[in-house]
Every structure is written in structure tokens, then in C-alpha cells.
Coordinates of C-alpha atoms and ligand atoms in Angstrom, one line a residue:
Chain A
X5 CA 16.2 34.7 -0.4
X6 CA 13.8 36.5 1.9
X7 CA 16.1 39.4 2.2
X8 CA 16.4 39.7 -1.6
X9 CA 12.6 39.6 -1.9
X10 CA 12.4 42.4 0.6
X11 CA 14.9 44.5 -1.3
X12 CA 13.0 43.8 -4.5
X13 CA 9.8 45.2 -3.0
X14 CA 11.7 48.2 -1.5
X15 CA 13.3 49.2 -4.8
X16 CA 9.9 49.2 -6.5
X17 CA 9.8 53.0 -6.8
X18 CA 13.1 53.3 -8.7
X19 CA 12.5 50.1 -10.8
X20 CA 12.9 52.1 -14.1
X21 CA 16.6 52.8 -13.4
X22 CA 17.5 49.2 -12.3
X23 CA 17.9 46.1 -14.3
X24 CA 14.5 44.3 -14.4
X25 CA 13.8 41.4 -12.0
X26 CA 13.1 39.1 -15.0
X27 CA 14.5 39.7 -18.4
X28 CA 13.7 37.6 -21.4
X29 CA 15.5 38.1 -24.7
X30 CA 14.8 36.3 -28.0
X31 CA 13.2 33.3 -26.4
X32 CA 12.4 30.5 -28.8
X33 CA 10.6 27.3 -27.9
X34 CA 10.0 24.5 -30.3
X35 CA 8.3 21.1 -30.1
X36 CA 9.6 19.2 -33.0
X37 CA 8.4 21.1 -36.1
X38 CA 6.1 23.4 -34.1
X39 CA 7.4 26.7 -33.0
X40 CA 5.5 27.7 -29.9
X41 CA 7.6 30.9 -29.1
X42 CA 9.4 32.8 -31.7
X43 CA 12.1 35.1 -30.4
X44 CA 10.1 36.6 -27.6
X45 CA 11.4 39.4 -25.4
X46 CA 9.9 41.0 -22.3
X47 CA 10.8 42.3 -18.9
X48 CA 9.2 42.0 -15.5
X49 CA 10.3 44.8 -13.0
X50 CA 10.5 44.3 -9.3
X51 CA 7.0 44.6 -7.7
X52 CA 5.3 44.7 -11.1
X53 CA 2.3 42.7 -12.3
X54 CA 2.6 41.7 -15.9
X55 CA -0.1 39.9 -17.8
X56 CA 0.0 37.9 -21.0
X57 CA -3.1 37.4 -23.1
X58 CA -3.7 35.4 -26.2
X59 CA -5.8 32.7 -27.8
X60 CA -5.4 28.9 -27.4
X61 CA -2.1 27.7 -28.7
X62 CA -0.6 31.2 -28.6
X63 CA 2.4 30.0 -26.6
X64 CA 1.5 31.4 -23.2
X65 CA 2.1 28.1 -21.2
X66 CA 5.3 27.5 -23.2
X67 CA 6.6 30.9 -22.0
X68 CA 6.0 30.1 -18.4
X69 CA 7.4 26.6 -18.8
X70 CA 10.6 28.0 -20.4
X71 CA 11.0 30.5 -17.5
X72 CA 10.4 27.8 -14.9
X73 CA 12.6 25.3 -16.6
X74 CA 10.1 22.5 -17.4
X75 CA 10.8 23.1 -21.1
X76 CA 14.2 23.6 -22.6
X77 CA 14.2 26.6 -25.0
X78 CA 15.7 26.2 -28.5
X79 CA 17.2 29.7 -28.2
X80 CA 17.3 33.0 -26.3
X81 CA 18.1 34.1 -22.8
X82 CA 16.2 34.2 -19.5
X83 CA 17.8 36.3 -16.8
X84 CA 16.4 36.4 -13.2
X85 CA 18.0 38.7 -10.6
X86 CA 20.9 39.1 -13.0
X87 CA 21.6 35.4 -13.3
X88 CA 20.9 33.2 -16.4
X89 CA 18.4 30.5 -15.6
X90 CA 18.3 28.3 -18.7
X91 CA 19.8 24.9 -18.2
X92 CA 19.7 24.9 -14.4
X93 CA 18.2 21.9 -12.6
X94 CA 14.4 22.3 -12.1
X95 CA 14.6 22.2 -8.4
X96 CA 16.7 25.5 -8.5
X97 CA 13.8 27.5 -9.9
X98 CA 11.9 27.9 -6.6
X99 CA 15.2 28.3 -4.7
X100 CA 16.0 31.4 -6.9
X101 CA 12.5 32.8 -6.0
X102 CA 10.4 31.8 -9.0
X103 CA 7.2 29.9 -8.1
X104 CA 4.9 28.5 -10.9
X105 CA 1.2 27.8 -10.5
X106 CA 0.8 25.7 -13.7
X107 CA -2.2 25.3 -15.9
X108 CA -4.6 22.8 -14.5
X109 CA -3.7 23.5 -10.9
X110 CA -1.9 20.2 -10.0
X111 CA -2.8 19.8 -6.4
X112 CA -1.1 16.6 -5.2
X113 CA -4.2 14.6 -4.8
X114 CA -2.7 11.7 -2.8
X115 CA -1.6 14.2 -0.1
X116 CA -3.8 16.1 2.3
X117 CA -4.5 19.8 2.1
X118 CA -2.0 20.4 4.9
X119 CA 0.7 18.2 3.3
X120 CA 0.3 20.1 0.1
X121 CA 1.1 23.3 2.0
X122 CA 4.0 21.8 3.9
X123 CA 5.4 20.7 0.6
X124 CA 5.2 24.3 -0.6
X125 CA 7.5 25.2 2.3
X126 CA 9.8 22.3 1.8
X127 CA 12.8 24.4 0.8
X128 CA 12.5 26.5 3.9
X129 CA 14.4 25.8 7.2
X130 CA 12.2 28.1 9.3
X131 CA 9.6 25.4 9.8
X132 CA 7.9 27.1 12.7
X133 CA 7.4 30.3 10.8
X134 CA 6.0 28.3 7.8
X135 CA 3.6 26.5 10.1
X136 CA 2.4 29.9 11.4
X137 CA 1.8 31.0 7.8
X138 CA -0.1 27.9 7.0
X139 CA -2.3 28.5 10.1
X140 CA -2.8 32.1 8.9
X141 CA -4.0 30.8 5.5
X142 CA -6.4 28.4 7.2
X143 CA -7.9 31.4 9.1
X144 CA -8.4 33.3 5.9
X145 CA -9.9 30.3 4.1
X146 CA -11.7 28.4 6.8
X147 CA -13.1 25.8 4.4
X148 CA -9.6 24.7 3.7
X149 CA -8.8 24.7 7.4
X150 CA -11.6 22.4 8.1
X151 CA -10.4 20.0 5.4
X152 CA -6.7 20.2 6.3
X153 CA -6.4 16.5 6.8
X154 CA -8.6 15.5 3.8
X155 CA -7.2 14.5 0.5
X156 CA -6.5 17.6 -1.6
X157 CA -8.0 15.8 -4.7
X158 CA -11.5 16.1 -3.1
X159 CA -11.5 19.9 -3.1
X160 CA -13.6 21.8 -5.6
X161 CA -11.8 23.5 -8.5
X162 CA -11.8 26.9 -6.8
X163 CA -10.5 25.5 -3.5
X164 CA -7.8 23.7 -5.4
X165 CA -6.8 26.9 -7.1
X166 CA -6.6 28.7 -3.7
X167 CA -4.6 25.8 -2.3
X168 CA -2.0 25.8 -5.2
X169 CA -1.5 29.6 -5.0
X170 CA -1.0 29.4 -1.2
X171 CA 1.4 26.4 -1.8
X172 CA 3.4 28.5 -4.2
X173 CA 3.5 31.5 -1.8
X174 CA 4.9 29.3 1.0
X175 CA 8.2 29.2 -0.8
X176 CA 8.4 33.0 -0.3
X177 CA 8.8 33.7 -4.1
X178 CA 10.1 37.0 -5.5
X179 CA 8.2 36.2 -8.7
X180 CA 4.9 34.3 -8.8
X181 CA 3.8 33.0 -12.2
X182 CA 0.2 31.8 -12.7
X183 CA -1.1 30.0 -15.8
X184 CA -4.8 30.8 -16.4
X185 CA -5.7 30.8 -12.7
X186 CA -9.4 31.5 -13.4
X187 CA -9.9 28.7 -16.0
X188 CA -13.1 26.8 -15.5
X189 CA -14.0 28.8 -12.3
X190 CA -17.2 30.7 -11.5
X191 CA -16.9 34.5 -11.7
X192 CA -17.3 34.8 -8.0
X193 CA -14.4 32.5 -7.3
X194 CA -12.4 34.3 -10.0
X195 CA -13.0 37.5 -8.1
X196 CA -11.7 35.9 -4.9
X197 CA -8.6 34.7 -6.7
X198 CA -7.9 38.1 -8.2
X199 CA -8.4 39.7 -4.8
X200 CA -5.8 37.3 -3.5
X201 CA -3.4 38.3 -6.3
X202 CA -3.9 42.0 -5.3
X203 CA -2.9 41.3 -1.7
X204 CA 0.1 39.2 -2.9
X205 CA 1.2 42.2 -4.9
X206 CA 0.8 44.4 -1.8
X207 CA 3.3 42.1 -0.1
X208 CA 5.9 43.1 -2.7
X209 CA 5.8 39.9 -4.9
X210 CA 6.1 40.4 -8.6
X211 CA 3.5 38.6 -10.7
X212 CA 3.5 37.2 -14.2
X213 CA 0.0 36.0 -15.0
X214 CA -1.3 34.3 -18.2
X215 CA -5.0 34.9 -18.7
X216 CA -7.5 34.3 -21.6
X217 CA -10.0 36.7 -20.1
X218 CA -8.6 39.9 -21.6
X219 CA -10.6 42.3 -19.4
X220 CA -9.3 40.7 -16.2
X221 CA -5.8 40.6 -17.6
X222 CA -5.8 44.3 -18.3
X223 CA -7.3 45.3 -15.0
X224 CA -4.9 43.4 -12.8
X225 CA -1.7 44.3 -14.6
X226 CA 0.7 47.3 -14.8
X227 CA 1.4 46.1 -18.4
X228 CA -0.3 43.5 -20.6
X229 CA 1.4 41.7 -23.6
X230 CA -0.7 40.2 -26.4
X231 CA 0.8 36.9 -27.5
X232 CA -0.3 35.2 -30.7
X233 CA 1.5 32.6 -32.8
X234 CA 4.5 32.7 -30.5
X235 CA 5.1 36.4 -31.1
X236 CA 4.2 39.5 -29.0
X237 CA 1.8 41.5 -31.2
X238 CA 1.3 44.4 -28.9
X239 CA 1.7 45.6 -25.3
X240 CA 0.5 48.4 -23.1
X241 CA -1.4 49.5 -20.0
X242 CA -5.1 49.0 -19.4
X243 CA -5.7 52.6 -20.4
X244 CA -3.8 52.1 -23.7
X245 CA -5.3 48.8 -24.6
X246 CA -8.9 48.5 -23.4
X247 CA -11.3 49.5 -26.1
X248 CA -8.5 49.8 -28.6
X249 CA -9.5 48.1 -31.9
X250 CA -5.8 47.2 -32.5
X251 CA -5.8 45.2 -29.3
X252 CA -8.6 43.0 -30.4
X253 CA -7.0 42.6 -33.8
X254 CA -3.8 41.6 -32.2
X255 CA -5.5 39.2 -29.9
X256 CA -7.3 37.4 -32.7
X257 CA -4.2 37.4 -34.9
X258 CA -5.2 40.0 -37.4
X259 CA -2.1 42.2 -36.7
X260 CA 0.0 43.2 -39.7
X261 CA 2.6 40.6 -39.1
X262 CA 0.0 37.9 -39.6
X263 CA -1.1 35.4 -36.9
X264 CA -2.2 31.9 -36.1
X265 CA -5.7 32.2 -37.6
Chain B
X572 CA -2.5 -32.5 12.2
X573 CA -2.7 -28.8 11.2
X574 CA -2.7 -26.2 13.9
X575 CA -4.3 -23.0 12.7
X576 CA -2.1 -20.9 15.1
X577 CA 1.0 -22.5 13.6
X578 CA -0.2 -21.8 10.1
X579 CA -0.8 -18.2 11.0
X580 CA 2.7 -17.8 12.3
X581 CA 4.2 -19.4 9.2
X582 CA 2.0 -17.3 6.9
X583 CA 2.9 -14.0 8.6
X584 CA 6.6 -14.8 8.8
X585 CA 6.8 -15.8 5.1
X586 CA 4.4 -12.9 4.1
X587 CA 6.5 -10.4 6.1
X588 CA 9.6 -11.2 4.0
X589 CA 7.6 -10.9 0.8
X590 CA 6.1 -7.7 2.1
X591 CA 9.5 -6.1 2.9
X592 CA 10.8 -7.2 -0.5
X593 CA 7.7 -5.9 -2.3
X594 CA 8.1 -2.6 -0.5
X595 CA 11.7 -2.3 -1.5
X596 CA 10.7 -2.8 -5.1
X597 CA 7.6 -0.6 -4.7
X598 CA 9.6 2.4 -3.3
X599 CA 11.8 2.5 -6.4
X600 CA 8.8 2.0 -8.7
X601 CA 6.8 4.7 -7.1
X602 CA 9.4 7.4 -7.6
X603 CA 11.1 6.3 -10.8
X604 CA 8.6 4.0 -12.6
X605 CA 11.4 1.4 -12.5
X606 CA 10.6 -2.2 -11.9
X607 CA 14.0 -3.1 -10.4
X608 CA 14.8 -6.7 -11.0
X609 CA 18.3 -6.0 -9.6
X610 CA 16.7 -5.9 -6.2
X611 CA 17.3 -9.6 -6.2
X612 CA 21.1 -9.0 -6.3
X613 CA 20.9 -6.6 -3.4
X614 CA 19.4 -9.5 -1.4
X615 CA 22.0 -11.9 -2.7
X616 CA 25.0 -9.7 -2.1
X617 CA 23.9 -9.0 1.4
X618 CA 23.6 -12.7 2.0
X619 CA 27.1 -13.4 0.7
X620 CA 28.4 -10.7 3.1
X621 CA 26.8 -12.6 5.9
X622 CA 28.6 -15.7 4.7
X623 CA 31.9 -13.8 4.3
X624 CA 31.6 -12.4 7.8
X625 CA 30.3 -15.5 9.5
X626 CA 33.3 -15.6 11.7
X627 CA 32.6 -12.1 13.1
X628 CA 30.0 -11.2 15.7
X629 CA 26.4 -11.3 14.4
X630 CA 25.9 -7.6 14.7
X631 CA 29.1 -6.9 12.7
X632 CA 28.0 -9.3 9.9
X633 CA 24.6 -7.7 9.8
X634 CA 25.9 -4.2 9.6
X635 CA 28.3 -5.1 6.8
X636 CA 25.5 -6.8 4.9
X637 CA 23.3 -3.7 5.3
X638 CA 26.2 -1.4 4.2
X639 CA 26.9 -3.5 1.2
X640 CA 23.3 -3.7 0.0
X641 CA 22.8 0.1 0.5
X642 CA 26.1 0.9 -1.3
X643 CA 25.3 -1.5 -4.2
X644 CA 21.8 0.0 -4.5
X645 CA 23.2 3.6 -4.6
X646 CA 25.9 2.5 -7.1
X647 CA 23.4 0.8 -9.5
X648 CA 21.3 4.0 -9.4
X649 CA 24.2 6.3 -10.0
X650 CA 25.8 4.2 -12.8
X651 CA 22.9 2.4 -14.5
X652 CA 19.6 4.1 -13.8
X653 CA 20.4 7.8 -13.5
X654 CA 21.4 8.2 -17.1
X655 CA 18.1 6.6 -18.1
X656 CA 15.9 8.8 -15.9
X657 CA 12.8 9.8 -17.8
X658 CA 13.2 6.9 -20.3
X659 CA 10.1 4.9 -20.9
X660 CA 9.4 2.0 -18.5
X661 CA 10.2 -0.7 -21.0
X662 CA 13.7 0.7 -21.3
X663 CA 14.1 0.9 -17.6
X664 CA 12.8 -2.6 -17.1
X665 CA 15.2 -4.1 -19.6
X666 CA 18.1 -2.2 -18.1
X667 CA 17.2 -3.5 -14.7
X668 CA 17.2 -7.0 -16.1
X669 CA 20.7 -6.3 -17.5
X670 CA 22.0 -5.1 -14.2
X671 CA 20.5 -8.1 -12.5
X672 CA 22.0 -10.6 -14.9
X673 CA 25.4 -8.8 -14.8
X674 CA 25.6 -8.9 -11.1
X675 CA 24.4 -12.6 -11.0
X676 CA 27.1 -13.6 -13.5
X677 CA 29.7 -11.6 -11.6
X678 CA 28.8 -13.4 -8.4
X679 CA 29.1 -16.8 -10.2
X680 CA 32.5 -15.7 -11.5
X681 CA 33.7 -14.5 -8.1
X682 CA 32.3 -17.1 -5.7
X683 CA 31.1 -19.9 -7.9
X684 CA 27.6 -21.2 -8.3
X685 CA 27.7 -23.9 -5.6
X686 CA 25.5 -23.1 -2.5
X687 CA 27.4 -22.0 0.6
X688 CA 26.0 -23.0 4.0
X689 CA 25.6 -20.2 6.5
X690 CA 23.8 -19.6 9.8
X691 CA 23.7 -15.9 10.4
X692 CA 21.4 -16.0 13.5
X693 CA 22.4 -19.1 15.4
X694 CA 20.9 -17.9 18.6
X695 CA 17.4 -18.2 17.1
X696 CA 17.6 -21.8 16.0
X697 CA 15.4 -23.0 18.9
X698 CA 11.8 -23.1 19.7
X699 CA 9.8 -21.0 22.2
X700 CA 6.7 -22.4 23.8
X701 CA 3.7 -20.1 23.9
X702 CA 1.0 -21.9 25.8
X703 CA 0.8 -25.3 24.2
X704 CA 2.4 -24.1 21.0
X705 CA 6.0 -24.7 20.0
X706 CA 7.1 -21.8 17.9
X707 CA 10.4 -21.3 16.1
X708 CA 12.2 -18.3 17.6
X709 CA 13.4 -17.3 14.2
X710 CA 9.9 -17.1 12.9
X711 CA 8.8 -14.9 15.8
X712 CA 11.8 -12.6 15.3
X713 CA 11.0 -12.5 11.6
X714 CA 7.5 -11.4 12.4
X715 CA 8.6 -8.8 14.9
X716 CA 11.3 -7.4 12.6
X717 CA 8.9 -7.2 9.6
X718 CA 6.2 -5.4 11.5
X719 CA 8.7 -3.0 13.1
X720 CA 10.2 -2.1 9.8
X721 CA 6.7 -1.7 8.2
X722 CA 5.8 0.7 11.1
X723 CA 9.1 2.6 10.8
X724 CA 8.8 3.0 7.1
X725 CA 5.2 4.2 7.4
X726 CA 6.3 6.7 10.0
X727 CA 9.1 7.9 7.8
X728 CA 6.8 8.4 4.8
X729 CA 4.1 10.0 6.9
X730 CA 5.9 12.3 9.3
X731 CA 9.3 13.3 7.8
X732 CA 10.2 16.0 5.3
X733 CA 11.8 13.4 3.0
X734 CA 8.8 11.1 3.4
X735 CA 6.5 13.8 2.3
X736 CA 8.8 14.6 -0.6
X737 CA 8.9 11.0 -1.6
X738 CA 5.1 10.6 -1.6
X739 CA 4.8 13.9 -3.6
X740 CA 7.4 12.7 -6.2
X741 CA 5.5 9.4 -6.5
X742 CA 2.5 11.3 -7.6
X743 CA 4.0 14.0 -9.8
X744 CA 7.7 14.3 -10.0
X745 CA 7.8 17.5 -12.1
X746 CA 5.4 19.4 -9.9
X747 CA 7.4 18.3 -6.8
X748 CA 10.7 19.5 -8.3
X749 CA 9.0 22.8 -9.1
X750 CA 8.2 23.0 -5.4
X751 CA 11.9 22.4 -4.6
X752 CA 12.1 18.6 -4.1
X753 CA 15.5 17.5 -5.2
X754 CA 15.1 14.6 -7.6
X755 CA 18.6 13.2 -6.9
X756 CA 18.1 13.2 -3.1
X757 CA 14.7 11.6 -3.2
X758 CA 15.8 8.9 -5.6
X759 CA 18.9 8.2 -3.7
X760 CA 17.0 7.9 -0.4
X761 CA 14.5 5.5 -2.1
X762 CA 17.4 3.3 -3.4
X763 CA 19.1 3.5 0.0
X764 CA 16.0 2.3 1.7
X765 CA 15.5 -0.5 -0.8
X766 CA 19.0 -1.6 0.0
X767 CA 18.3 -1.6 3.7
X768 CA 15.1 -3.6 3.2
X769 CA 16.9 -6.1 0.9
X770 CA 19.6 -6.6 3.5
X771 CA 17.1 -7.3 6.3
X772 CA 15.3 -9.8 4.1
X773 CA 18.7 -11.4 3.3
X774 CA 19.5 -11.9 7.0
X775 CA 16.1 -13.4 7.9
X776 CA 15.8 -15.5 4.7
X777 CA 19.3 -16.8 4.9
X778 CA 18.6 -17.8 8.5
X779 CA 15.6 -19.8 7.3
X780 CA 17.1 -21.4 4.3
X781 CA 20.6 -22.0 5.7
X782 CA 22.5 -21.4 2.4
X783 CA 23.3 -18.8 -0.2
X784 CA 23.9 -19.1 -3.9
X785 CA 24.0 -16.6 -6.8
X786 CA 20.2 -16.9 -7.4
X787 CA 19.4 -16.6 -3.7
X788 CA 17.6 -13.3 -4.1
X789 CA 15.9 -14.1 -7.3
X790 CA 13.5 -16.7 -5.8
X791 CA 12.1 -14.2 -3.3
X792 CA 12.1 -11.2 -5.6
X793 CA 10.1 -13.0 -8.3
X794 CA 7.4 -13.8 -5.7
X795 CA 7.6 -10.2 -4.4
X796 CA 7.1 -8.9 -7.9
X797 CA 3.9 -10.9 -8.0
X798 CA 3.0 -9.3 -4.7
X799 CA 3.5 -5.8 -6.0
X800 CA 1.4 -6.5 -9.1
X801 CA -1.4 -8.0 -7.0
X802 CA -1.2 -5.0 -4.6
X803 CA -1.2 -2.5 -7.4
X804 CA 2.1 -1.3 -8.9
X805 CA 3.1 2.0 -7.5
X806 CA 1.1 1.7 -4.3
X807 CA 3.2 1.0 -1.2
X808 CA 0.3 0.0 1.0
X809 CA -0.8 -2.4 -1.8
X810 CA 2.7 -3.8 -2.0
X811 CA 2.8 -4.7 1.7
X812 CA -0.7 -6.2 1.6
X813 CA 0.2 -8.1 -1.6
X814 CA 3.3 -9.5 0.2
X815 CA 1.4 -10.8 3.1
X816 CA -1.3 -12.1 0.8
X817 CA 1.2 -14.1 -1.2
X818 CA 2.7 -15.4 2.0
X819 CA -0.6 -16.6 3.3
X820 CA -1.6 -18.2 0.0
X821 CA 1.8 -20.0 -0.2
X822 CA 1.5 -21.4 3.3
X823 CA -2.1 -22.4 2.9
X824 CA -1.2 -24.2 -0.4
X825 CA 1.6 -25.9 1.4
X826 CA -0.7 -27.0 4.3
X827 CA -3.7 -28.1 2.3
X828 CA -2.5 -29.3 -1.1
X829 CA -2.3 -33.1 -1.4
X830 CA 1.3 -34.1 -0.8
X831 CA 1.9 -35.1 -4.4
X832 CA 0.9 -31.6 -5.6
X833 CA 3.0 -29.6 -3.2
X834 CA 6.0 -29.3 -5.4
X835 CA 3.7 -27.4 -7.8
X836 CA 2.7 -25.0 -5.1
X837 CA 4.1 -22.0 -7.1
X838 CA 2.0 -23.0 -10.1
X839 CA -1.1 -22.8 -8.0
X840 CA 0.0 -19.5 -6.6
X841 CA 0.3 -18.1 -10.1
X842 CA -3.1 -19.4 -11.1
X843 CA -4.6 -17.5 -8.2
X844 CA -2.6 -14.4 -9.2
X845 CA -3.9 -14.6 -12.8
X846 CA -7.4 -15.0 -11.6
X847 CA -7.1 -11.9 -9.4
X848 CA -5.6 -9.8 -12.3
X849 CA -8.4 -11.0 -14.6
X850 CA -10.9 -9.3 -12.2
X851 CA -8.7 -6.4 -11.1
X852 CA -6.1 -5.7 -13.8
X853 CA -4.7 -2.7 -11.9
X854 CA -4.3 -4.9 -8.8
X855 CA -6.2 -4.7 -5.5
X856 CA -5.1 -1.1 -4.7
X857 CA -4.5 0.8 -7.9
X858 CA -2.1 3.7 -7.7
X859 CA -3.6 7.0 -8.2
X860 CA -1.3 8.5 -10.8
X861 CA 1.1 6.5 -12.9
X862 CA 1.8 9.2 -15.4
X863 CA 4.0 12.1 -15.3
X864 CA 2.2 15.4 -15.7
X865 CA 2.7 19.2 -15.9
Ligands
ATP1391 N1 4.4 19.1 -25.3 C1 4.1 19.6 -26.5 N2 4.4 18.9 -27.6 C2 4.1 19.4 -28.8 N3 3.5 20.5 -29.0 C3 3.2 21.3 -28.0 C4 3.5 20.9 -26.7 N4 3.0 21.8 -25.8 C5 2.5 22.8 -26.6 N5 2.6 22.5 -27.9 C6 2.1 23.3 -29.0 O1 2.8 24.6 -28.9 C7 1.9 25.6 -29.2 C8 1.8 26.6 -28.0 O2 1.2 25.9 -26.9 P1 1.0 26.5 -25.5 O3 0.5 25.4 -24.6 O4 2.2 27.2 -25.0 O5 -0.2 27.5 -25.8 P2 -1.1 28.3 -24.8 O6 -1.1 29.7 -25.2 O7 -0.8 28.0 -23.4 O8 -2.5 27.7 -25.1 P3 -3.8 27.4 -24.2 O9 -4.5 28.7 -24.1 O10 -4.6 26.5 -24.9 O11 -3.3 26.9 -22.9 C9 0.6 25.0 -29.6 O12 0.6 24.9 -31.0 C10 0.7 23.6 -28.9 O13 -0.1 22.7 -29.7
MG1392 MG1 -1.7 27.2 -21.8

């Protein structure tokens, strides 16, 4: 898995000519009568950062859930490293190299900070190396180091977010997916988290991030997709989208194809 | 003539068995939200194995009993409970009743409902004197075994990879699986451990009672359920404490109730349980998360 991750990073330069790391075609997710995603297609190339923006109820979390396997799509294909992922057991997701940091963080509150991180490395057999990485993380974030044996549920929201991102990274993912990592956090903490994402990217990990804060989403990503009413309304780079009136229209569902509101 | 030291030993040896049984039930509940009434038949089948192998060396009989209870636990999981994974807890509860009744009736069919006498630990049917105190060797061994198993289980949960996975799954199964915890492995280990605990309880309890019949496990499992509810469903520490608590109350009632009321000991126990639940509906140590999330 590590070797594949390394290759992914190395091929970054010629990503155009290769099959994308993650490829989604015609993905549809329904909850009873509600259609959350309606035939969505997008690609994430190796080493790329892709962001998804959209209002509440746009289908952003449903997209990540369908990729991760916590929701069974009603139709469409998800291909990761050339392999179809839909219908595989949930515990395979992280073994393939996909790590999800879900909406609402989900630290395991009954475990300590250290145990949360150990659990992040639970699929690995190089326990000693994982332990070194955990120590390294504690050096970078001394507040968490001091609380390593305290319940993770007692941490502040920002600390919990740092912890779940670190926990996800300990599985050595090829693709890191984050669902609104800055939700409910102070701007300073959000800056820290986005600085962390920048260094994760440096390490060659591809990132798919869902964000309601459009300015952030544009700045961090190689390409941003606007999702509304379960449909991609628009996509482009920061240069193409920021300040573009169509972008705002798409975001608020005023695009020609009609939106949620 | 009531000696407090004697009462303490009685209470801990009875409470220890309830605690181990409550833990066996609690392990399954914490990972699957299944209140497994069929735990009773794990105990019963292990006791019948002791009876069947009463001609063999004690160690052989005990190993066979453990193997039988572990295999039966794994089989019930695979055949009856795995297809229902994720079903609501009422469905799980009813199916565990069904498994329990099925196994009980099967035992009646196979071996009859008449009690069979057995003495799985003959070497312990003597007393040991500690100072001025005459103590049953069986009770002392029961206490030592229960405390050792509690410590071993705690160490397993606290210090091993699977123990960590099990605690994580107890809190949030979906998140744990996203981190790579294999649901089938964790649940199988929980069932295996519950079978092991059931077999140990069967050995000690059969040695105390001296006979086995198809409802052998039911008597102890009903009380252990009470213990898990008092302790707080889904909380293993609470289950163990609840087990000891019920043991202590039972023995105290036995010692201090007027002789004519003693047959109704259990009724008094349940009154105390209801009183506790009136004040603490979630039990003494409520579990942190009983709902699935993500
Ligand atoms: N488990 C569910 N059951 C029923 N409907 C659901 C479920 N999850 C999501 N939905 C519905 O599906 C649609 C898309 O929801 P989703 O959570 O994917 O949106 P989102 O873009 O992540 O929104 P938010 O920004 O509020 O997190 C919404 O209409 C939502 O109400
Ligand atoms: Mg969402």
C-alpha cells in the first residue's frame, strides 16, 4: 500500500496521461424518495487536491459516504486505483488507501488521545514505525501530546479535528477525504487545519475536501466542483471561479438547470 | 452466629460468578447491541460436557467444556445473529430468546429434563482453615479464578490490538470499520470470549450446585442480566460491579432475612433492583454511546 502511495506521488507530473486515482461515473444516491446525488461524475488525479462546495443538503456528505462505502449508491460506478469499490466491505476502504474524516469529527470519546491514534494505525503491521509517527505528531502538536492519556472526548473542537486528521493519516492513505473540516471552528484554527492539509499534500497524498466556505475551498484546491441539488453545476480552478458571477449563481442554485432553492 | 468474614467470602464467590456471566453478556451487548439470552445455554452445554466427560481427567473435561461453549457461541453468531446484524435491538432480543429456547428444548430432547449429578472439581470439596476461619476450598478457588479472569480480560481490552478494536467498536462501529476494524473478527472474538467465560462459570457453578439440568444456565443468566442492567447496559466495568453487587445483596439477604422469608430472597433482590433503576434508569454506570453514528 505504501509503495502504491509512493508511486501515486511520483507520477503526479504525468497525471494527465494516466487513469485518475479516483474516478466517479453517474453516481446516484437515494434515501427513500430523496435523491441526494443525481448521476454525478468527477475525477481525482494522483497528488491532486479537489474541493467540493455547495449549500446545506447539496449532497456533499452523501458523495463522500458513497465513496467510502457507508452508503450504498442506487447507481453508478466508483473506481479507485482501477478497481471498482462499490459493494465491498466497509473495512476494505482504508486498506485500499481511502481515509475518511467524516462530518462531525467522530473522535472515539471513550478512548484516550493515544488510543485514537493507535486505532488509526490498526491496519498496519509496522507498529514501531507507527509509534514513531505518533510521537512525531505529538511533537508538532504538544497540547495533544500532553493529553495523550486523557479521554479524546474532552478535547476542544479544534483539537479533536487535528486528532481525527492525524488518525486518518496513520493508515497511510493514498486519498484523504475530509467533510467540512473547518465547521464550527475559529478562523485561526481553520488556518492551522488548512496548513496541515498543505503539508499532507506535499507528502503526496491526494485530497478530496468538502467545504462550505467557498473562498477556502477555492484556495486550497487544484480544481473545485460546485454541487447543488445532487448535481455538479460548475467546476474550475480558483482563477476561473473566484469573482465569477456564474460561480455564485451555481452555488446558490440559480444555474440554468435549476437548483434546490 | 454470622461471621462477617464468612459472609464476605460467600458474597465475593457468588458475586464473582455473576460478574463473569454479566461480562460475557456485556461483551456481546457492547459490540452488537444484542442482549444474548442464549448465553444461558452456553453455560448449560458446558456443564453437560463436564457431566459427559466426568470419567476423564478434570483438565480434559474442563477443556472440552470450554471448547464446546466457544464453538456453540461462534455457531450461534454465524447462523442466528450475523444475518440480523444492524437489525433493531428488539429483533435481536427476540431472536436470542428463540435461540435460547431452541437450545433448551434440544437439550431436553437429547438428555431429558431430569437433573444429572456431577462433581467436576472433587479435589476442592474440602475446607481450608485460615486462622480461626473454616473456608470452603471451592469458594476460595472461585474467588481466585474470577478475579484472575477479570484482570486478564481487563488487560486484553486495555493492552491488545483486538482489545482496542473491541472498545472502539463498542462506541462507534461504523467509524471503527472505516479505520479498518474488521467487524466479523471483532464480533467473533467477543462471542468466543463470552463462550469461554460461560464455560468457566459452568465449571464453578456446577461444582457448587452438584447437578445439571436443561435450565442450569438460565438461573444464573437471569440474575446476571439484572446485574448488567444495574451496572449500566453496554458498560463492561458496570457489568462486573453489578455482578458483585448482586452477589453481595443475595448473600446479605440470605444471611439477614428471617428464615421464613428466605425462599423469597430473589423477590427482595428484584425490589432493590427496581428501586435502583427508579433513581438511575441508565444503571449505576451509564454507557457513553448506545447509538450508532456516522
Ligand atoms: N440518512 C439519510 N436519510 C434520509 N435523507 C438523508 C440522509 N442523509 C442525507 N439525506 C438527505 O439527502 C440530501 C443530501 O444530504 P447530504 O448530507 O449529502 O448534504 P450535504 O451537502 O452534506 O449537506 P450539509 O452541508 O448540511 O452537510 C439532503 O436532502 C438530506 O436531507
Ligand atoms: Mg454534509
